[in-house]
Amino acid sequence: MNPDYISLHDKQFKPYLSAARLAEVEQELAARLNQDYADKKPLFLAILNGSFMFASDLLKLVQIPCEVSFIRVASYQGTSSTGEVKEVLGLTEELAGRHVVLLEDIVDTGHTMRMLLDKLATKQPASLEVATLFMKPECLQHELAIRYVGLSIPNDFIVGYGLDYDGLGRNYPDVYKVV
């Protein structure tokens, strides 16, 4: 067994993206956000659980006045989306007239994002955008115009850097893909 591989539950994962590469992507996203929201004081809504590392590292690079809050939704079981989205923790901030940016770890089927965008749009924000670290274009089942995409990746199941496999793997600084 290769010592770089990790085992989580019944699956093996091999190295895919380094923490250094993820940091480069976040620098690029933060530069765009700093420019696009320079005079807007956005509200960043990090979607838990998966986006916690991405949101933390990205927001350290955001150098404009902003607010940060969290919403928790779940749609995954094992290695695939259930197709059902359940909101676990709700939003307490007023969104009307605000510039809102959702921070997500990964967009694959788009079920979660579609539900959130539809739900949050009813609260009449001035603007509503998504910044995601990863996007799987070949998995999308919804029409989504995502303005801030760190990396488009193939349909491989990945863990690490906040992403998990049935609760395990979020703590790794690098990203691994299933073997």
PDB file of C-alpha atoms in Angstrom, residues 32-157:
ATOM      1  CA  ARG A  32     -11.816  38.775  -7.680  1.00  0.00           C
ATOM      2  CA  LEU A  33     -14.076  39.160  -4.644  1.00  0.00           C
ATOM      3  CA  ASN A  34     -11.989  42.059  -3.295  1.00  0.00           C
ATOM      4  CA  GLN A  35     -12.330  43.823  -6.637  1.00  0.00           C
ATOM      5  CA  ASP A  36     -15.983  43.038  -7.336  1.00  0.00           C
ATOM      6  CA  TYR A  37     -17.223  43.896  -3.835  1.00  0.00           C
ATOM      7  CA  ALA A  38     -14.826  46.744  -3.000  1.00  0.00           C
ATOM      8  CA  ASP A  39     -17.651  49.190  -2.283  1.00  0.00           C
ATOM      9  CA  LYS A  40     -20.478  46.820  -1.301  1.00  0.00           C
ATOM     10  CA  LYS A  41     -19.816  45.335   2.193  1.00  0.00           C
ATOM     11  CA  PRO A  42     -21.043  41.832   1.292  1.00  0.00           C
ATOM     12  CA  LEU A  43     -22.483  39.189   3.562  1.00  0.00           C
ATOM     13  CA  PHE A  44     -20.663  35.895   3.071  1.00  0.00           C
ATOM     14  CA  LEU A  45     -22.789  32.866   3.954  1.00  0.00           C
ATOM     15  CA  ALA A  46     -20.649  29.770   4.433  1.00  0.00           C
ATOM     16  CA  ILE A  47     -22.528  26.534   3.872  1.00  0.00           C
ATOM     17  CA  LEU A  48     -21.711  23.987   6.552  1.00  0.00           C
ATOM     18  CA  ASN A  49     -20.313  21.469   7.116  1.00  0.00           C
ATOM     19  CA  GLY A  50     -18.118  21.091   4.061  1.00  0.00           C
ATOM     20  CA  SER A  51     -17.138  24.695   3.366  1.00  0.00           C
ATOM     21  CA  PHE A  52     -15.633  25.455   6.770  1.00  0.00           C
ATOM     22  CA  MET A  53     -11.963  25.171   5.691  1.00  0.00           C
ATOM     23  CA  PHE A  54     -12.518  26.880   2.341  1.00  0.00           C
ATOM     24  CA  ALA A  55     -14.523  29.702   3.932  1.00  0.00           C
ATOM     25  CA  SER A  56     -11.964  30.235   6.684  1.00  0.00           C
ATOM     26  CA  ASP A  57      -8.958  30.353   4.368  1.00  0.00           C
ATOM     27  CA  LEU A  58     -10.713  32.399   1.674  1.00  0.00           C
ATOM     28  CA  LEU A  59     -12.055  34.985   4.101  1.00  0.00           C
ATOM     29  CA  LYS A  60      -8.585  35.550   5.584  1.00  0.00           C
ATOM     30  CA  LEU A  61      -7.694  36.865   2.111  1.00  0.00           C
ATOM     31  CA  VAL A  62     -10.764  39.077   1.711  1.00  0.00           C
ATOM     32  CA  GLN A  63      -9.608  42.590   2.543  1.00  0.00           C
ATOM     33  CA  ILE A  64     -12.863  44.513   2.272  1.00  0.00           C
ATOM     34  CA  PRO A  65     -15.450  45.225   4.952  1.00  0.00           C
ATOM     35  CA  CYS A  66     -17.772  42.231   5.093  1.00  0.00           C
ATOM     36  CA  GLU A  67     -19.932  40.133   7.368  1.00  0.00           C
ATOM     37  CA  VAL A  68     -19.807  36.358   7.731  1.00  0.00           C
ATOM     38  CA  SER A  69     -22.506  33.939   8.789  1.00  0.00           C
ATOM     39  CA  PHE A  70     -23.277  30.244   8.391  1.00  0.00           C
ATOM     40  CA  ILE A  71     -26.075  28.075   7.118  1.00  0.00           C
ATOM     41  CA  ARG A  72     -26.149  24.318   7.298  1.00  0.00           C
ATOM     42  CA  VAL A  73     -27.739  22.059   4.726  1.00  0.00           C
ATOM     43  CA  ALA A  74     -27.312  18.385   3.981  1.00  0.00           C
ATOM     44  CA  SER A  75     -27.884  16.358   0.813  1.00  0.00           C
ATOM     45  CA  TYR A  76     -25.180  13.677   0.886  1.00  0.00           C
ATOM     46  CA  GLN A  77     -25.158  10.119   2.117  1.00  0.00           C
ATOM     47  CA  GLY A  78     -22.088   8.021   1.488  1.00  0.00           C
ATOM     48  CA  THR A  79     -20.525   8.942  -1.850  1.00  0.00           C
ATOM     49  CA  SER A  80     -23.586  10.253  -3.680  1.00  0.00           C
ATOM     50  CA  SER A  81     -26.203  12.955  -3.358  1.00  0.00           C
ATOM     51  CA  THR A  82     -29.551  11.831  -2.000  1.00  0.00           C
ATOM     52  CA  GLY A  83     -31.281  14.407  -4.202  1.00  0.00           C
ATOM     53  CA  GLU A  84     -33.102  15.680  -1.130  1.00  0.00           C
ATOM     54  CA  VAL A  85     -31.972  18.859   0.568  1.00  0.00           C
ATOM     55  CA  LYS A  86     -32.731  19.412   4.231  1.00  0.00           C
ATOM     56  CA  GLU A  87     -31.984  22.736   5.880  1.00  0.00           C
ATOM     57  CA  VAL A  88     -30.637  22.085   9.355  1.00  0.00           C
ATOM     58  CA  LEU A  89     -29.667  25.534  10.638  1.00  0.00           C
ATOM     59  CA  GLY A  90     -31.506  28.579   9.364  1.00  0.00           C
ATOM     60  CA  LEU A  91     -30.518  32.068   8.456  1.00  0.00           C
ATOM     61  CA  THR A  92     -30.987  34.877  10.983  1.00  0.00           C
ATOM     62  CA  GLU A  93     -29.594  37.844   9.026  1.00  0.00           C
ATOM     63  CA  GLU A  94     -31.794  40.229   7.066  1.00  0.00           C
ATOM     64  CA  LEU A  95     -30.922  39.904   3.367  1.00  0.00           C
ATOM     65  CA  ALA A  96     -33.110  42.593   1.766  1.00  0.00           C
ATOM     66  CA  GLY A  97     -30.914  45.024  -0.146  1.00  0.00           C
ATOM     67  CA  ARG A  98     -27.701  43.185   0.837  1.00  0.00           C
ATOM     68  CA  HIS A  99     -25.010  41.764  -1.411  1.00  0.00           C
ATOM     69  CA  VAL A 100     -24.857  38.068  -0.501  1.00  0.00           C
ATOM     70  CA  VAL A 101     -22.173  35.574  -1.506  1.00  0.00           C
ATOM     71  CA  LEU A 102     -22.711  31.895  -0.724  1.00  0.00           C
ATOM     72  CA  LEU A 103     -19.481  30.030   0.044  1.00  0.00           C
ATOM     73  CA  GLU A 104     -19.661  26.361  -0.914  1.00  0.00           C
ATOM     74  CA  ASP A 105     -17.046  23.612  -0.962  1.00  0.00           C
ATOM     75  CA  ILE A 106     -18.369  21.756  -3.993  1.00  0.00           C
ATOM     76  CA  VAL A 107     -21.224  22.013  -6.477  1.00  0.00           C
ATOM     77  CA  ASP A 108     -21.980  18.752  -8.221  1.00  0.00           C
ATOM     78  CA  THR A 109     -25.658  17.931  -8.896  1.00  0.00           C
ATOM     79  CA  GLY A 110     -26.661  21.494  -8.012  1.00  0.00           C
ATOM     80  CA  HIS A 111     -29.654  20.392  -5.900  1.00  0.00           C
ATOM     81  CA  THR A 112     -28.411  22.142  -2.769  1.00  0.00           C
ATOM     82  CA  MET A 113     -27.405  25.306  -4.594  1.00  0.00           C
ATOM     83  CA  ARG A 114     -30.645  25.540  -6.598  1.00  0.00           C
ATOM     84  CA  MET A 115     -32.723  25.209  -3.407  1.00  0.00           C
ATOM     85  CA  LEU A 116     -30.645  27.791  -1.562  1.00  0.00           C
ATOM     86  CA  LEU A 117     -30.601  30.300  -4.404  1.00  0.00           C
ATOM     87  CA  ASP A 118     -34.378  30.014  -4.833  1.00  0.00           C
ATOM     88  CA  LYS A 119     -35.016  30.304  -1.105  1.00  0.00           C
ATOM     89  CA  LEU A 120     -32.636  33.233  -0.560  1.00  0.00           C
ATOM     90  CA  ALA A 121     -33.852  35.123  -3.640  1.00  0.00           C
ATOM     91  CA  THR A 122     -37.270  35.468  -1.962  1.00  0.00           C
ATOM     92  CA  LYS A 123     -35.564  37.570   0.727  1.00  0.00           C
ATOM     93  CA  GLN A 124     -34.775  40.241  -1.917  1.00  0.00           C
ATOM     94  CA  PRO A 125     -31.004  40.637  -1.658  1.00  0.00           C
ATOM     95  CA  ALA A 126     -29.412  43.340  -3.829  1.00  0.00           C
ATOM     96  CA  SER A 127     -27.317  40.564  -5.375  1.00  0.00           C
ATOM     97  CA  LEU A 128     -26.858  36.863  -4.771  1.00  0.00           C
ATOM     98  CA  GLU A 129     -23.738  35.038  -6.000  1.00  0.00           C
ATOM     99  CA  VAL A 130     -21.946  31.773  -5.322  1.00  0.00           C
ATOM    100  CA  ALA A 131     -18.249  31.181  -4.712  1.00  0.00           C
ATOM    101  CA  THR A 132     -17.366  27.491  -4.777  1.00  0.00           C
ATOM    102  CA  LEU A 133     -13.990  25.857  -4.455  1.00  0.00           C
ATOM    103  CA  PHE A 134     -14.957  22.942  -6.714  1.00  0.00           C
ATOM    104  CA  MET A 135     -17.513  22.411  -9.434  1.00  0.00           C
ATOM    105  CA  LYS A 136     -18.337  19.199 -11.300  1.00  0.00           C
ATOM    106  CA  PRO A 137     -19.905  20.461 -14.556  1.00  0.00           C
ATOM    107  CA  GLU A 138     -20.719  16.977 -15.865  1.00  0.00           C
ATOM    108  CA  CYS A 139     -22.832  16.255 -12.771  1.00  0.00           C
ATOM    109  CA  LEU A 140     -24.998  19.397 -12.858  1.00  0.00           C
ATOM    110  CA  GLN A 141     -28.709  18.702 -13.042  1.00  0.00           C
ATOM    111  CA  HIS A 142     -29.787  22.350 -12.721  1.00  0.00           C
ATOM    112  CA  GLU A 143     -29.130  25.511 -14.683  1.00  0.00           C
ATOM    113  CA  LEU A 144     -26.796  27.497 -12.430  1.00  0.00           C
ATOM    114  CA  ALA A 145     -24.799  30.624 -13.251  1.00  0.00           C
ATOM    115  CA  ILE A 146     -21.994  30.364 -10.717  1.00  0.00           C
ATOM    116  CA  ARG A 147     -19.768  33.402 -10.942  1.00  0.00           C
ATOM    117  CA  TYR A 148     -16.848  32.320  -8.743  1.00  0.00           C
ATOM    118  CA  VAL A 149     -15.542  28.804  -9.417  1.00  0.00           C
ATOM    119  CA  GLY A 150     -12.153  27.837  -8.028  1.00  0.00           C
ATOM    120  CA  LEU A 151     -11.642  24.619 -10.000  1.00  0.00           C
ATOM    121  CA  SER A 152     -13.804  22.622 -12.384  1.00  0.00           C
ATOM    122  CA  ILE A 153     -13.108  18.956 -11.742  1.00  0.00           C
ATOM    123  CA  PRO A 154     -14.237  15.617 -13.185  1.00  0.00           C
ATOM    124  CA  ASN A 155     -16.844  13.465 -11.494  1.00  0.00           C
ATOM    125  CA  ASP A 156     -14.457  11.832  -9.001  1.00  0.00           C
ATOM    126  CA  PHE A 157     -15.472  11.451  -5.372  1.00  0.00           C
TER     127      PHE A 157
END
